[in-house]
Every structure is written in structure tokens, then in C-alpha cells.
């Protein structure tokens, strides 16, 4: 089998050839020193480092002077949070008191006012009992019949019951109002 290595590597192995010529020949060339400005690169580097040090010093000084303002903002935010929590607790306390007052008033009014009870029935606020009709609406069991109960079907059924004189209607235990 003929060797496929290039001419410089034909007498030695591939790894030995790569190791022997690992650096490019241009690496060994020495650049001439600029005689007009000897050490000019060093001066530019020194100026760059000095500017960088100045920037770092200014940034750290600004950071140190900003700390009190940041602390004031933090304390203000914490105080604001505590004030809002207190306002929420006060509002919840007022809501509990109002719910309690409403429950007491309902208890008093339902014992003394039959018109109020009638209005609660009409408004679907309470459940009712008595003779009634049970209507079962279910999807068709036949395949490909398209017989699914839709919301429009239930709306037509409920409106028909209202027109027939129903006083109360419930769907799956949920009371409907007029």
C-alpha cells in the first residue's frame, strides 16, 4: 500500500513529523525594533494601566458614597411594606365586622319579614322545596348521531320551564335566577 504522507513526512511517522514542525517558521523570525520610538509600546501600556487604575478608583469611591442613599431607599421600602400590611389587616378586620353585621341583619330580617323571604326565593338566594319536575338531558348513545346536549339546548329547556310557570330551577344542584 503506497504512503499518502506528504514528502517531508515520508521518512518519519506522522506524529514525529507534527512534533518536529509544531511551530510555524514565521515564529522564529525576529521583528526589527523601531529605532524612532524605543519603548513606545511600554509608554502606551503604562498610560493605559494608569487610566484603568483611575477608573477603578473613581468607581469604588462612587460606590462607597452611594451606600447611604441605598440604605435610605431600603429603609423606605421596608417602612412602606409594613404600612401596606397594616392597611390590609385593617381592611380585613373591617370586612370581617361587616360580614358579621350582615349575617346578624339577615337573621333578624328573615324572622320578621315574609316579603324578604319571598324576595330571596325569587333572587335564587335560598333553596326551595316542594313538588317539582325532574328533566334528564343526556347525550345520545348512538354513534355518529351528533346528539350532544349543548348550552343552547339547556337554555331552551330552562326558558321553556320559566314560561310554563316554574318558580325555581336548578341544574346539577346549582340554583338559577330569573
JSON list of C-alpha atoms in Angstrom, two decimals:
[
{"chain": "A", "resi": 1, "resn": "UNK", "atom": "CA", "xyz": [0.00, 0.00, 0.00]},
{"chain": "A", "resi": 2, "resn": "UNK", "atom": "CA", "xyz": [1.52, 3.34, -1.00]},
{"chain": "A", "resi": 3, "resn": "UNK", "atom": "CA", "xyz": [2.12, 6.01, 1.63]},
{"chain": "A", "resi": 4, "resn": "UNK", "atom": "CA", "xyz": [-0.16, 9.06, 1.48]},
{"chain": "A", "resi": 5, "resn": "UNK", "atom": "CA", "xyz": [2.02, 11.31, 3.61]},
{"chain": "A", "resi": 6, "resn": "UNK", "atom": "CA", "xyz": [3.49, 14.48, 2.06]},
{"chain": "A", "resi": 7, "resn": "UNK", "atom": "CA", "xyz": [7.14, 14.46, 1.09]},
{"chain": "A", "resi": 8, "resn": "UNK", "atom": "CA", "xyz": [8.59, 15.93, 4.33]},
{"chain": "A", "resi": 9, "resn": "UNK", "atom": "CA", "xyz": [6.84, 13.18, 6.39]},
{"chain": "A", "resi": 10, "resn": "UNK", "atom": "CA", "xyz": [7.50, 10.23, 4.12]},
{"chain": "A", "resi": 11, "resn": "UNK", "atom": "CA", "xyz": [10.58, 9.01, 6.01]},
{"chain": "A", "resi": 12, "resn": "UNK", "atom": "CA", "xyz": [9.23, 9.61, 9.54]},
{"chain": "A", "resi": 13, "resn": "UNK", "atom": "CA", "xyz": [5.94, 8.88, 11.25]},
{"chain": "A", "resi": 14, "resn": "UNK", "atom": "CA", "xyz": [3.06, 11.34, 11.26]},
{"chain": "A", "resi": 15, "resn": "UNK", "atom": "CA", "xyz": [3.25, 12.15, 14.99]},
{"chain": "A", "resi": 16, "resn": "UNK", "atom": "CA", "xyz": [7.03, 12.61, 14.88]},
{"chain": "A", "resi": 17, "resn": "UNK", "atom": "CA", "xyz": [6.63, 14.98, 11.91]},
{"chain": "A", "resi": 18, "resn": "UNK", "atom": "CA", "xyz": [3.99, 17.07, 13.66]},
{"chain": "A", "resi": 19, "resn": "UNK", "atom": "CA", "xyz": [6.09, 17.25, 16.83]},
{"chain": "A", "resi": 20, "resn": "UNK", "atom": "CA", "xyz": [9.21, 18.22, 14.89]},
{"chain": "A", "resi": 21, "resn": "UNK", "atom": "CA", "xyz": [7.45, 21.03, 12.96]},
{"chain": "A", "resi": 22, "resn": "UNK", "atom": "CA", "xyz": [4.91, 22.16, 15.59]},
{"chain": "A", "resi": 23, "resn": "UNK", "atom": "CA", "xyz": [5.83, 25.82, 15.26]},
{"chain": "A", "resi": 24, "resn": "UNK", "atom": "CA", "xyz": [5.46, 27.75, 12.07]},
{"chain": "A", "resi": 25, "resn": "UNK", "atom": "CA", "xyz": [8.70, 29.02, 10.51]},
{"chain": "A", "resi": 26, "resn": "UNK", "atom": "CA", "xyz": [7.42, 32.62, 10.83]},
{"chain": "A", "resi": 27, "resn": "UNK", "atom": "CA", "xyz": [7.53, 32.21, 14.59]},
{"chain": "A", "resi": 28, "resn": "UNK", "atom": "CA", "xyz": [11.30, 32.21, 14.54]},
{"chain": "A", "resi": 29, "resn": "UNK", "atom": "CA", "xyz": [11.58, 35.49, 12.63]},
{"chain": "A", "resi": 30, "resn": "UNK", "atom": "CA", "xyz": [12.66, 38.45, 14.73]},
{"chain": "A", "resi": 31, "resn": "UNK", "atom": "CA", "xyz": [10.96, 41.77, 14.08]},
{"chain": "A", "resi": 32, "resn": "UNK", "atom": "CA", "xyz": [13.19, 44.80, 13.82]},
{"chain": "A", "resi": 33, "resn": "UNK", "atom": "CA", "xyz": [12.91, 47.24, 16.72]},
{"chain": "A", "resi": 34, "resn": "UNK", "atom": "CA", "xyz": [11.50, 50.65, 15.83]},
{"chain": "A", "resi": 35, "resn": "UNK", "atom": "CA", "xyz": [14.51, 52.91, 16.34]},
{"chain": "A", "resi": 36, "resn": "UNK", "atom": "CA", "xyz": [12.50, 56.16, 16.31]},
{"chain": "A", "resi": 37, "resn": "UNK", "atom": "CA", "xyz": [10.45, 55.35, 19.44]},
{"chain": "A", "resi": 38, "resn": "UNK", "atom": "CA", "xyz": [12.25, 52.80, 21.55]},
{"chain": "A", "resi": 39, "resn": "UNK", "atom": "CA", "xyz": [10.00, 51.63, 24.36]},
{"chain": "A", "resi": 40, "resn": "UNK", "atom": "CA", "xyz": [6.95, 53.41, 22.85]},
{"chain": "A", "resi": 41, "resn": "UNK", "atom": "CA", "xyz": [4.76, 50.41, 23.46]},
{"chain": "A", "resi": 42, "resn": "UNK", "atom": "CA", "xyz": [5.77, 50.41, 27.10]},
{"chain": "A", "resi": 43, "resn": "UNK", "atom": "CA", "xyz": [4.73, 54.05, 27.49]},
{"chain": "A", "resi": 44, "resn": "UNK", "atom": "CA", "xyz": [1.30, 53.39, 25.95]},
{"chain": "A", "resi": 45, "resn": "UNK", "atom": "CA", "xyz": [0.85, 50.36, 28.18]},
{"chain": "A", "resi": 46, "resn": "UNK", "atom": "CA", "xyz": [1.76, 52.42, 31.27]},
{"chain": "A", "resi": 47, "resn": "UNK", "atom": "CA", "xyz": [-0.73, 55.15, 30.32]},
{"chain": "A", "resi": 48, "resn": "UNK", "atom": "CA", "xyz": [-3.44, 52.53, 29.74]},
{"chain": "A", "resi": 49, "resn": "UNK", "atom": "CA", "xyz": [-2.82, 50.93, 33.12]},
{"chain": "A", "resi": 50, "resn": "UNK", "atom": "CA", "xyz": [-2.87, 54.32, 34.83]},
{"chain": "A", "resi": 51, "resn": "UNK", "atom": "CA", "xyz": [-6.23, 55.19, 33.23]},
{"chain": "A", "resi": 52, "resn": "UNK", "atom": "CA", "xyz": [-7.64, 51.82, 34.23]},
{"chain": "A", "resi": 53, "resn": "UNK", "atom": "CA", "xyz": [-6.48, 52.32, 37.84]},
{"chain": "A", "resi": 54, "resn": "UNK", "atom": "CA", "xyz": [-8.06, 55.80, 37.85]},
{"chain": "A", "resi": 55, "resn": "UNK", "atom": "CA", "xyz": [-11.39, 54.40, 36.61]},
{"chain": "A", "resi": 56, "resn": "UNK", "atom": "CA", "xyz": [-11.39, 51.64, 39.24]},
{"chain": "A", "resi": 57, "resn": "UNK", "atom": "CA", "xyz": [-10.64, 54.21, 41.97]},
{"chain": "A", "resi": 58, "resn": "UNK", "atom": "CA", "xyz": [-13.46, 56.50, 40.83]},
{"chain": "A", "resi": 59, "resn": "UNK", "atom": "CA", "xyz": [-15.93, 53.60, 40.64]},
{"chain": "A", "resi": 60, "resn": "UNK", "atom": "CA", "xyz": [-15.11, 52.39, 44.13]},
{"chain": "A", "resi": 61, "resn": "UNK", "atom": "CA", "xyz": [-15.40, 55.94, 45.53]},
{"chain": "A", "resi": 62, "resn": "UNK", "atom": "CA", "xyz": [-18.82, 56.38, 43.92]},
{"chain": "A", "resi": 63, "resn": "UNK", "atom": "CA", "xyz": [-19.94, 53.01, 45.24]},
{"chain": "A", "resi": 64, "resn": "UNK", "atom": "CA", "xyz": [-18.87, 53.97, 48.75]},
{"chain": "A", "resi": 65, "resn": "UNK", "atom": "CA", "xyz": [-20.73, 57.31, 48.57]},
{"chain": "A", "resi": 66, "resn": "UNK", "atom": "CA", "xyz": [-23.91, 55.67, 47.19]},
{"chain": "A", "resi": 67, "resn": "UNK", "atom": "CA", "xyz": [-24.28, 53.25, 50.10]},
{"chain": "A", "resi": 68, "resn": "UNK", "atom": "CA", "xyz": [-26.11, 55.67, 52.46]},
{"chain": "A", "resi": 69, "resn": "UNK", "atom": "CA", "xyz": [-28.63, 56.56, 49.72]},
{"chain": "A", "resi": 70, "resn": "UNK", "atom": "CA", "xyz": [-29.22, 52.87, 49.02]},
{"chain": "A", "resi": 71, "resn": "UNK", "atom": "CA", "xyz": [-29.78, 52.23, 52.74]},
{"chain": "A", "resi": 72, "resn": "UNK", "atom": "CA", "xyz": [-32.30, 55.11, 52.93]},
{"chain": "A", "resi": 73, "resn": "UNK", "atom": "CA", "xyz": [-34.19, 53.67, 49.95]},
{"chain": "A", "resi": 74, "resn": "UNK", "atom": "CA", "xyz": [-34.17, 50.21, 51.51]},
{"chain": "A", "resi": 75, "resn": "UNK", "atom": "CA", "xyz": [-35.50, 51.56, 54.84]},
{"chain": "A", "resi": 76, "resn": "UNK", "atom": "CA", "xyz": [-38.21, 53.50, 52.99]},
{"chain": "A", "resi": 77, "resn": "UNK", "atom": "CA", "xyz": [-39.30, 50.38, 51.09]},
{"chain": "A", "resi": 78, "resn": "UNK", "atom": "CA", "xyz": [-39.41, 48.32, 54.29]},
{"chain": "A", "resi": 79, "resn": "UNK", "atom": "CA", "xyz": [-41.50, 51.01, 56.03]},
{"chain": "A", "resi": 80, "resn": "UNK", "atom": "CA", "xyz": [-43.82, 51.14, 53.02]},
{"chain": "A", "resi": 81, "resn": "UNK", "atom": "CA", "xyz": [-44.31, 47.36, 53.14]},
{"chain": "A", "resi": 82, "resn": "UNK", "atom": "CA", "xyz": [-45.13, 47.47, 56.86]},
{"chain": "A", "resi": 83, "resn": "UNK", "atom": "CA", "xyz": [-47.63, 50.31, 56.30]},
{"chain": "A", "resi": 84, "resn": "UNK", "atom": "CA", "xyz": [-49.36, 48.43, 53.50]},
{"chain": "A", "resi": 85, "resn": "UNK", "atom": "CA", "xyz": [-49.54, 45.23, 55.57]},
{"chain": "A", "resi": 86, "resn": "UNK", "atom": "CA", "xyz": [-51.14, 47.21, 58.39]},
{"chain": "A", "resi": 87, "resn": "UNK", "atom": "CA", "xyz": [-53.66, 48.74, 55.96]},
{"chain": "A", "resi": 88, "resn": "UNK", "atom": "CA", "xyz": [-54.52, 45.28, 54.58]},
{"chain": "A", "resi": 89, "resn": "UNK", "atom": "CA", "xyz": [-55.01, 43.87, 58.09]},
{"chain": "A", "resi": 90, "resn": "UNK", "atom": "CA", "xyz": [-57.24, 46.85, 58.98]},
{"chain": "A", "resi": 91, "resn": "UNK", "atom": "CA", "xyz": [-59.30, 46.30, 55.80]},
{"chain": "A", "resi": 92, "resn": "UNK", "atom": "CA", "xyz": [-59.65, 42.58, 56.50]},
{"chain": "A", "resi": 93, "resn": "UNK", "atom": "CA", "xyz": [-60.76, 43.37, 60.05]},
{"chain": "A", "resi": 94, "resn": "UNK", "atom": "CA", "xyz": [-63.39, 45.79, 58.73]},
{"chain": "A", "resi": 95, "resn": "UNK", "atom": "CA", "xyz": [-64.57, 43.21, 56.19]},
{"chain": "A", "resi": 96, "resn": "UNK", "atom": "CA", "xyz": [-64.98, 40.57, 58.94]},
{"chain": "A", "resi": 97, "resn": "UNK", "atom": "CA", "xyz": [-67.01, 43.03, 61.03]},
{"chain": "A", "resi": 98, "resn": "UNK", "atom": "CA", "xyz": [-69.23, 43.93, 58.07]},
{"chain": "A", "resi": 99, "resn": "UNK", "atom": "CA", "xyz": [-69.82, 40.23, 57.26]},
{"chain": "A", "resi": 100, "resn": "UNK", "atom": "CA", "xyz": [-70.78, 39.64, 60.85]},
{"chain": "A", "resi": 101, "resn": "UNK", "atom": "CA", "xyz": [-73.19, 42.61, 60.80]},
{"chain": "A", "resi": 102, "resn": "UNK", "atom": "CA", "xyz": [-74.75, 41.40, 57.53]},
{"chain": "A", "resi": 103, "resn": "UNK", "atom": "CA", "xyz": [-75.26, 37.90, 58.98]},
{"chain": "A", "resi": 104, "resn": "UNK", "atom": "CA", "xyz": [-76.95, 39.38, 62.07]},
{"chain": "A", "resi": 105, "resn": "UNK", "atom": "CA", "xyz": [-79.20, 41.59, 59.95]},
{"chain": "A", "resi": 106, "resn": "UNK", "atom": "CA", "xyz": [-80.15, 38.65, 57.72]},
{"chain": "A", "resi": 107, "resn": "UNK", "atom": "CA", "xyz": [-81.05, 36.58, 60.76]},
{"chain": "A", "resi": 108, "resn": "UNK", "atom": "CA", "xyz": [-83.25, 39.38, 62.10]},
{"chain": "A", "resi": 109, "resn": "UNK", "atom": "CA", "xyz": [-84.91, 40.19, 58.79]},
{"chain": "A", "resi": 110, "resn": "UNK", "atom": "CA", "xyz": [-85.69, 36.59, 57.86]},
{"chain": "A", "resi": 111, "resn": "UNK", "atom": "CA", "xyz": [-87.52, 36.04, 61.15]},
{"chain": "A", "resi": 112, "resn": "UNK", "atom": "CA", "xyz": [-89.68, 39.11, 60.87]},
{"chain": "A", "resi": 113, "resn": "UNK", "atom": "CA", "xyz": [-90.28, 39.84, 57.18]},
{"chain": "A", "resi": 114, "resn": "UNK", "atom": "CA", "xyz": [-92.06, 37.29, 54.97]},
{"chain": "A", "resi": 115, "resn": "UNK", "atom": "CA", "xyz": [-91.68, 39.59, 51.94]},
{"chain": "A", "resi": 116, "resn": "UNK", "atom": "CA", "xyz": [-87.92, 39.39, 52.38]},
{"chain": "A", "resi": 117, "resn": "UNK", "atom": "CA", "xyz": [-88.08, 35.59, 52.26]},
{"chain": "A", "resi": 118, "resn": "UNK", "atom": "CA", "xyz": [-90.18, 35.76, 49.08]},
{"chain": "A", "resi": 119, "resn": "UNK", "atom": "CA", "xyz": [-87.61, 38.07, 47.51]},
{"chain": "A", "resi": 120, "resn": "UNK", "atom": "CA", "xyz": [-84.81, 35.67, 48.48]},
{"chain": "A", "resi": 121, "resn": "UNK", "atom": "CA", "xyz": [-86.67, 32.85, 46.70]},
{"chain": "A", "resi": 122, "resn": "UNK", "atom": "CA", "xyz": [-87.13, 34.98, 43.58]},
{"chain": "A", "resi": 123, "resn": "UNK", "atom": "CA", "xyz": [-83.49, 36.07, 43.64]},
{"chain": "A", "resi": 124, "resn": "UNK", "atom": "CA", "xyz": [-82.37, 32.43, 43.98]},
{"chain": "A", "resi": 125, "resn": "UNK", "atom": "CA", "xyz": [-80.63, 33.26, 47.26]},
{"chain": "A", "resi": 126, "resn": "UNK", "atom": "CA", "xyz": [-82.07, 30.24, 49.09]},
{"chain": "A", "resi": 127, "resn": "UNK", "atom": "CA", "xyz": [-83.09, 26.75, 48.12]},
{"chain": "A", "resi": 128, "resn": "UNK", "atom": "CA", "xyz": [-86.73, 25.78, 47.87]},
{"chain": "A", "resi": 129, "resn": "UNK", "atom": "CA", "xyz": [-88.63, 22.52, 48.31]},
{"chain": "A", "resi": 130, "resn": "UNK", "atom": "CA", "xyz": [-91.92, 21.28, 47.03]},
{"chain": "A", "resi": 131, "resn": "UNK", "atom": "CA", "xyz": [-93.48, 19.43, 44.12]},
{"chain": "A", "resi": 132, "resn": "UNK", "atom": "CA", "xyz": [-91.46, 19.62, 41.00]},
{"chain": "A", "resi": 133, "resn": "UNK", "atom": "CA", "xyz": [-90.42, 18.09, 37.74]},
{"chain": "A", "resi": 134, "resn": "UNK", "atom": "CA", "xyz": [-87.13, 16.34, 37.06]},
{"chain": "A", "resi": 135, "resn": "UNK", "atom": "CA", "xyz": [-85.89, 16.59, 33.48]},
{"chain": "A", "resi": 136, "resn": "UNK", "atom": "CA", "xyz": [-82.91, 14.48, 32.41]},
{"chain": "A", "resi": 137, "resn": "UNK", "atom": "CA", "xyz": [-81.00, 15.67, 29.36]},
{"chain": "A", "resi": 138, "resn": "UNK", "atom": "CA", "xyz": [-78.24, 13.34, 28.20]},
{"chain": "A", "resi": 139, "resn": "UNK", "atom": "CA", "xyz": [-76.16, 12.82, 25.09]},
{"chain": "A", "resi": 140, "resn": "UNK", "atom": "CA", "xyz": [-77.29, 10.26, 22.55]},
{"chain": "A", "resi": 141, "resn": "UNK", "atom": "CA", "xyz": [-75.76, 6.79, 22.87]},
{"chain": "A", "resi": 142, "resn": "UNK", "atom": "CA", "xyz": [-75.96, 6.14, 19.12]},
{"chain": "A", "resi": 143, "resn": "UNK", "atom": "CA", "xyz": [-72.72, 6.55, 17.23]},
{"chain": "A", "resi": 144, "resn": "UNK", "atom": "CA", "xyz": [-72.48, 9.21, 14.51]},
{"chain": "A", "resi": 145, "resn": "UNK", "atom": "CA", "xyz": [-75.82, 10.73, 15.51]},
{"chain": "A", "resi": 146, "resn": "UNK", "atom": "CA", "xyz": [-74.36, 14.06, 16.62]},
{"chain": "A", "resi": 147, "resn": "UNK", "atom": "CA", "xyz": [-76.79, 14.04, 19.54]},
{"chain": "A", "resi": 148, "resn": "UNK", "atom": "CA", "xyz": [-74.83, 16.01, 22.12]},
{"chain": "A", "resi": 149, "resn": "UNK", "atom": "CA", "xyz": [-76.52, 18.30, 24.65]},
{"chain": "A", "resi": 150, "resn": "UNK", "atom": "CA", "xyz": [-75.26, 21.85, 24.15]},
{"chain": "A", "resi": 151, "resn": "UNK", "atom": "CA", "xyz": [-75.62, 25.04, 26.17]},
{"chain": "A", "resi": 152, "resn": "UNK", "atom": "CA", "xyz": [-78.26, 26.27, 23.73]},
{"chain": "A", "resi": 153, "resn": "UNK", "atom": "CA", "xyz": [-80.32, 23.12, 24.38]},
{"chain": "A", "resi": 154, "resn": "UNK", "atom": "CA", "xyz": [-80.18, 23.77, 28.13]},
{"chain": "A", "resi": 155, "resn": "UNK", "atom": "CA", "xyz": [-81.09, 27.43, 27.60]},
{"chain": "A", "resi": 156, "resn": "UNK", "atom": "CA", "xyz": [-84.17, 26.46, 25.57]},
{"chain": "A", "resi": 157, "resn": "UNK", "atom": "CA", "xyz": [-85.19, 23.92, 28.24]},
{"chain": "A", "resi": 158, "resn": "UNK", "atom": "CA", "xyz": [-84.80, 26.42, 31.10]},
{"chain": "A", "resi": 159, "resn": "UNK", "atom": "CA", "xyz": [-86.71, 29.16, 29.22]},
{"chain": "A", "resi": 160, "resn": "UNK", "atom": "CA", "xyz": [-89.50, 26.69, 28.50]},
{"chain": "A", "resi": 161, "resn": "UNK", "atom": "CA", "xyz": [-89.76, 25.84, 32.21]},
{"chain": "A", "resi": 162, "resn": "UNK", "atom": "CA", "xyz": [-89.90, 29.57, 33.09]},
{"chain": "A", "resi": 163, "resn": "UNK", "atom": "CA", "xyz": [-92.67, 30.10, 30.50]},
{"chain": "A", "resi": 164, "resn": "UNK", "atom": "CA", "xyz": [-94.57, 27.14, 31.93]},
{"chain": "A", "resi": 165, "resn": "UNK", "atom": "CA", "xyz": [-94.62, 28.84, 35.36]},
{"chain": "A", "resi": 166, "resn": "UNK", "atom": "CA", "xyz": [-91.71, 27.29, 37.24]},
{"chain": "A", "resi": 167, "resn": "UNK", "atom": "CA", "xyz": [-90.85, 29.15, 40.44]},
{"chain": "A", "resi": 168, "resn": "UNK", "atom": "CA", "xyz": [-87.35, 27.71, 40.86]},
{"chain": "A", "resi": 169, "resn": "UNK", "atom": "CA", "xyz": [-84.96, 25.87, 38.53]},
{"chain": "A", "resi": 170, "resn": "UNK", "atom": "CA", "xyz": [-81.74, 24.06, 39.36]},
{"chain": "A", "resi": 171, "resn": "UNK", "atom": "CA", "xyz": [-79.20, 22.46, 37.03]},
{"chain": "A", "resi": 172, "resn": "UNK", "atom": "CA", "xyz": [-76.88, 19.88, 38.64]},
{"chain": "A", "resi": 173, "resn": "UNK", "atom": "CA", "xyz": [-77.63, 21.35, 42.06]},
{"chain": "A", "resi": 174, "resn": "UNK", "atom": "CA", "xyz": [-76.89, 24.96, 41.04]},
{"chain": "A", "resi": 175, "resn": "UNK", "atom": "CA", "xyz": [-79.85, 27.25, 41.52]},
{"chain": "A", "resi": 176, "resn": "UNK", "atom": "CA", "xyz": [-80.72, 29.55, 38.58]},
{"chain": "A", "resi": 177, "resn": "UNK", "atom": "CA", "xyz": [-82.17, 33.04, 38.97]},
{"chain": "A", "resi": 178, "resn": "UNK", "atom": "CA", "xyz": [-84.63, 34.78, 36.71]}
]
